[in-house]
Amino acid sequence: MRKNLLRRKQVEAITGLSRSSIYAKMEKGTFPKSIKLSTRSVGWLESEVIEWIDQRINDSRTNNEAQI
């Protein structure tokens, strides 16, 4: 199975999060960890980022339905 890596700018574009928000969420354990690619570059597994987005959508829908 092929695994796609996303660079930080791609993660920012897909999630709508800023660089600082991404790293803060990673530090708190609420965002997928990055993968070190070289001494100055990191990437994220696309599947993990998409899963994180899907969970945010699910949580949002579940919470909104419970409040109605």
Short mmCIF file of N, CA and C in Angstrom, two decimals:
data_model
loop_
_atom_site.label_atom_id
_atom_site.label_comp_id
_atom_site.label_asym_id
_atom_site.label_seq_id
_atom_site.Cartn_x
_atom_site.Cartn_y
_atom_site.Cartn_z
N MET A 1 0.83 -1.17 0.00
CA MET A 1 0.00 0.00 0.00
C MET A 1 0.88 1.25 0.00
N ARG A 2 0.61 2.14 -0.90
CA ARG A 2 1.40 3.37 -1.02
C ARG A 2 0.96 4.39 0.03
N LYS A 3 1.91 5.03 0.67
CA LYS A 3 1.61 6.05 1.67
C LYS A 3 2.09 7.40 1.14
N ASN A 4 1.18 8.37 1.12
CA ASN A 4 1.52 9.70 0.65
C ASN A 4 1.88 10.58 1.83
N LEU A 5 2.92 11.39 1.63
CA LEU A 5 3.33 12.34 2.64
C LEU A 5 2.93 13.74 2.23
N LEU A 6 2.50 14.52 3.21
CA LEU A 6 2.16 15.91 2.98
C LEU A 6 3.21 16.78 3.65
N ARG A 7 3.59 17.84 2.99
CA ARG A 7 4.49 18.81 3.59
C ARG A 7 3.66 19.82 4.38
N ARG A 8 4.33 20.63 5.21
CA ARG A 8 3.61 21.52 6.11
C ARG A 8 2.64 22.45 5.40
N LYS A 9 3.04 23.05 4.32
CA LYS A 9 2.15 23.97 3.59
C LYS A 9 0.90 23.25 3.12
N GLN A 10 1.04 22.00 2.71
CA GLN A 10 -0.12 21.22 2.29
C GLN A 10 -1.04 20.94 3.47
N VAL A 11 -0.44 20.61 4.62
CA VAL A 11 -1.23 20.35 5.82
C VAL A 11 -1.98 21.61 6.23
N GLU A 12 -1.31 22.75 6.16
CA GLU A 12 -1.96 24.03 6.48
C GLU A 12 -3.14 24.27 5.55
N ALA A 13 -2.95 24.03 4.27
CA ALA A 13 -4.01 24.26 3.28
C ALA A 13 -5.19 23.32 3.49
N ILE A 14 -4.91 22.07 3.76
CA ILE A 14 -5.97 21.07 3.91
C ILE A 14 -6.77 21.28 5.20
N THR A 15 -6.06 21.61 6.29
CA THR A 15 -6.73 21.71 7.59
C THR A 15 -7.24 23.12 7.91
N GLY A 16 -6.64 24.12 7.29
CA GLY A 16 -6.98 25.50 7.62
C GLY A 16 -6.27 25.97 8.88
N LEU A 17 -5.37 25.17 9.40
CA LEU A 17 -4.62 25.53 10.61
C LEU A 17 -3.34 26.26 10.26
N SER A 18 -2.90 27.12 11.15
CA SER A 18 -1.62 27.79 10.98
C SER A 18 -0.49 26.86 11.42
N ARG A 19 0.73 27.24 11.08
CA ARG A 19 1.89 26.47 11.47
C ARG A 19 1.94 26.32 12.99
N SER A 20 1.76 27.41 13.71
CA SER A 20 1.84 27.35 15.17
C SER A 20 0.73 26.49 15.76
N SER A 21 -0.44 26.52 15.18
CA SER A 21 -1.55 25.68 15.67
C SER A 21 -1.26 24.20 15.45
N ILE A 22 -0.70 23.87 14.31
CA ILE A 22 -0.35 22.48 14.02
C ILE A 22 0.63 21.95 15.07
N TYR A 23 1.70 22.72 15.31
CA TYR A 23 2.71 22.27 16.26
C TYR A 23 2.19 22.27 17.69
N ALA A 24 1.33 23.21 18.04
CA ALA A 24 0.74 23.22 19.39
C ALA A 24 -0.15 21.99 19.59
N LYS A 25 -0.94 21.66 18.58
CA LYS A 25 -1.81 20.48 18.67
C LYS A 25 -0.98 19.19 18.71
N MET A 26 0.11 19.15 17.96
CA MET A 26 0.99 17.99 18.02
C MET A 26 1.55 17.83 19.43
N GLU A 27 1.97 18.94 20.02
CA GLU A 27 2.54 18.92 21.37
C GLU A 27 1.53 18.40 22.39
N LYS A 28 0.26 18.77 22.22
CA LYS A 28 -0.79 18.31 23.13
C LYS A 28 -1.27 16.90 22.80
N GLY A 29 -0.84 16.36 21.68
CA GLY A 29 -1.24 15.02 21.30
C GLY A 29 -2.59 14.97 20.60
N THR A 30 -3.05 16.10 20.09
CA THR A 30 -4.37 16.15 19.44
C THR A 30 -4.27 16.31 17.92
N PHE A 31 -3.08 16.13 17.38
CA PHE A 31 -2.87 16.18 15.93
C PHE A 31 -1.80 15.15 15.59
N PRO A 32 -1.89 14.53 14.41
CA PRO A 32 -0.90 13.50 14.06
C PRO A 32 0.54 14.03 14.13
N LYS A 33 1.42 13.18 14.59
CA LYS A 33 2.84 13.52 14.68
C LYS A 33 3.46 13.59 13.28
N SER A 34 4.41 14.48 13.15
CA SER A 34 5.14 14.59 11.89
C SER A 34 6.20 13.50 11.80
N ILE A 35 6.67 13.29 10.60
CA ILE A 35 7.71 12.30 10.33
C ILE A 35 8.93 13.07 9.84
N LYS A 36 10.06 12.88 10.48
CA LYS A 36 11.28 13.57 10.08
C LYS A 36 11.79 12.98 8.76
N LEU A 37 11.92 13.84 7.75
CA LEU A 37 12.37 13.41 6.44
C LEU A 37 13.86 13.67 6.23
N SER A 38 14.34 14.75 6.80
CA SER A 38 15.76 15.10 6.77
C SER A 38 16.03 16.03 7.93
N THR A 39 17.21 16.61 7.98
CA THR A 39 17.54 17.47 9.11
C THR A 39 16.66 18.70 9.19
N ARG A 40 16.11 19.15 8.07
CA ARG A 40 15.31 20.38 8.06
C ARG A 40 13.92 20.23 7.46
N SER A 41 13.46 19.01 7.31
CA SER A 41 12.12 18.85 6.72
C SER A 41 11.35 17.72 7.39
N VAL A 42 10.05 17.93 7.46
CA VAL A 42 9.15 16.93 8.02
C VAL A 42 7.95 16.77 7.10
N GLY A 43 7.23 15.71 7.30
CA GLY A 43 6.01 15.46 6.55
C GLY A 43 5.01 14.75 7.44
N TRP A 44 3.79 14.70 6.98
CA TRP A 44 2.73 14.01 7.70
C TRP A 44 2.11 12.98 6.77
N LEU A 45 1.71 11.86 7.32
CA LEU A 45 1.00 10.87 6.52
C LEU A 45 -0.36 11.45 6.13
N GLU A 46 -0.64 11.47 4.85
CA GLU A 46 -1.90 12.01 4.36
C GLU A 46 -3.08 11.29 5.01
N SER A 47 -2.99 9.98 5.14
CA SER A 47 -4.09 9.21 5.71
C SER A 47 -4.39 9.63 7.15
N GLU A 48 -3.35 9.94 7.93
CA GLU A 48 -3.56 10.37 9.32
C GLU A 48 -4.19 11.75 9.39
N VAL A 49 -3.78 12.65 8.49
CA VAL A 49 -4.35 14.00 8.47
C VAL A 49 -5.82 13.93 8.06
N ILE A 50 -6.11 13.14 7.04
CA ILE A 50 -7.50 12.99 6.59
C ILE A 50 -8.35 12.36 7.69
N GLU A 51 -7.81 11.38 8.38
CA GLU A 51 -8.52 10.75 9.50
C GLU A 51 -8.80 11.78 10.60
N TRP A 52 -7.83 12.65 10.88
CA TRP A 52 -8.01 13.71 11.88
C TRP A 52 -9.14 14.65 11.46
N ILE A 53 -9.17 15.03 10.18
CA ILE A 53 -10.24 15.90 9.66
C ILE A 53 -11.58 15.20 9.78
N ASP A 54 -11.64 13.94 9.37
CA ASP A 54 -12.90 13.18 9.45
C ASP A 54 -13.41 13.11 10.89
N GLN A 55 -12.49 12.95 11.84
CA GLN A 55 -12.89 12.89 13.25
C GLN A 55 -13.45 14.23 13.71
N ARG A 56 -12.85 15.34 13.27
CA ARG A 56 -13.36 16.67 13.62
C ARG A 56 -14.78 16.84 13.07
N ILE A 57 -15.00 16.38 11.84
CA ILE A 57 -16.34 16.47 11.24
C ILE A 57 -17.32 15.64 12.04
N ASN A 58 -16.94 14.41 12.35
CA ASN A 58 -17.81 13.52 13.12
C ASN A 58 -18.14 14.11 14.49
N ASP A 59 -17.12 14.62 15.17
CA ASP A 59 -17.33 15.22 16.49
C ASP A 59 -18.27 16.42 16.39
N SER A 60 -18.10 17.22 15.36
CA SER A 60 -18.94 18.41 15.17
C SER A 60 -20.38 18.02 14.93
N ARG A 61 -20.58 17.03 14.08
CA ARG A 61 -21.94 16.58 13.76
C ARG A 61 -22.61 15.94 14.97
N THR A 62 -21.87 15.15 15.70
CA THR A 62 -22.39 14.46 16.87
C THR A 62 -22.76 15.47 17.96
N ASN A 63 -21.90 16.43 18.21
CA ASN A 63 -22.16 17.44 19.23
C ASN A 63 -23.33 18.34 18.87
N ASN A 64 -23.44 18.72 17.60
CA ASN A 64 -24.55 19.56 17.16
C ASN A 64 -25.88 18.84 17.27
N GLU A 65 -25.90 17.58 16.93
CA GLU A 65 -27.14 16.80 17.00
C GLU A 65 -27.59 16.62 18.45
N ALA A 66 -26.64 16.47 19.37
CA ALA A 66 -26.97 16.29 20.78
C ALA A 66 -27.56 17.56 21.39
N GLN A 67 -27.21 18.72 20.83
CA GLN A 67 -27.68 20.00 21.37
C GLN A 67 -29.07 20.39 20.85
N ILE A 68 -29.52 19.74 19.79
CA ILE A 68 -30.82 20.10 19.18
C ILE A 68 -31.97 19.55 19.99
#
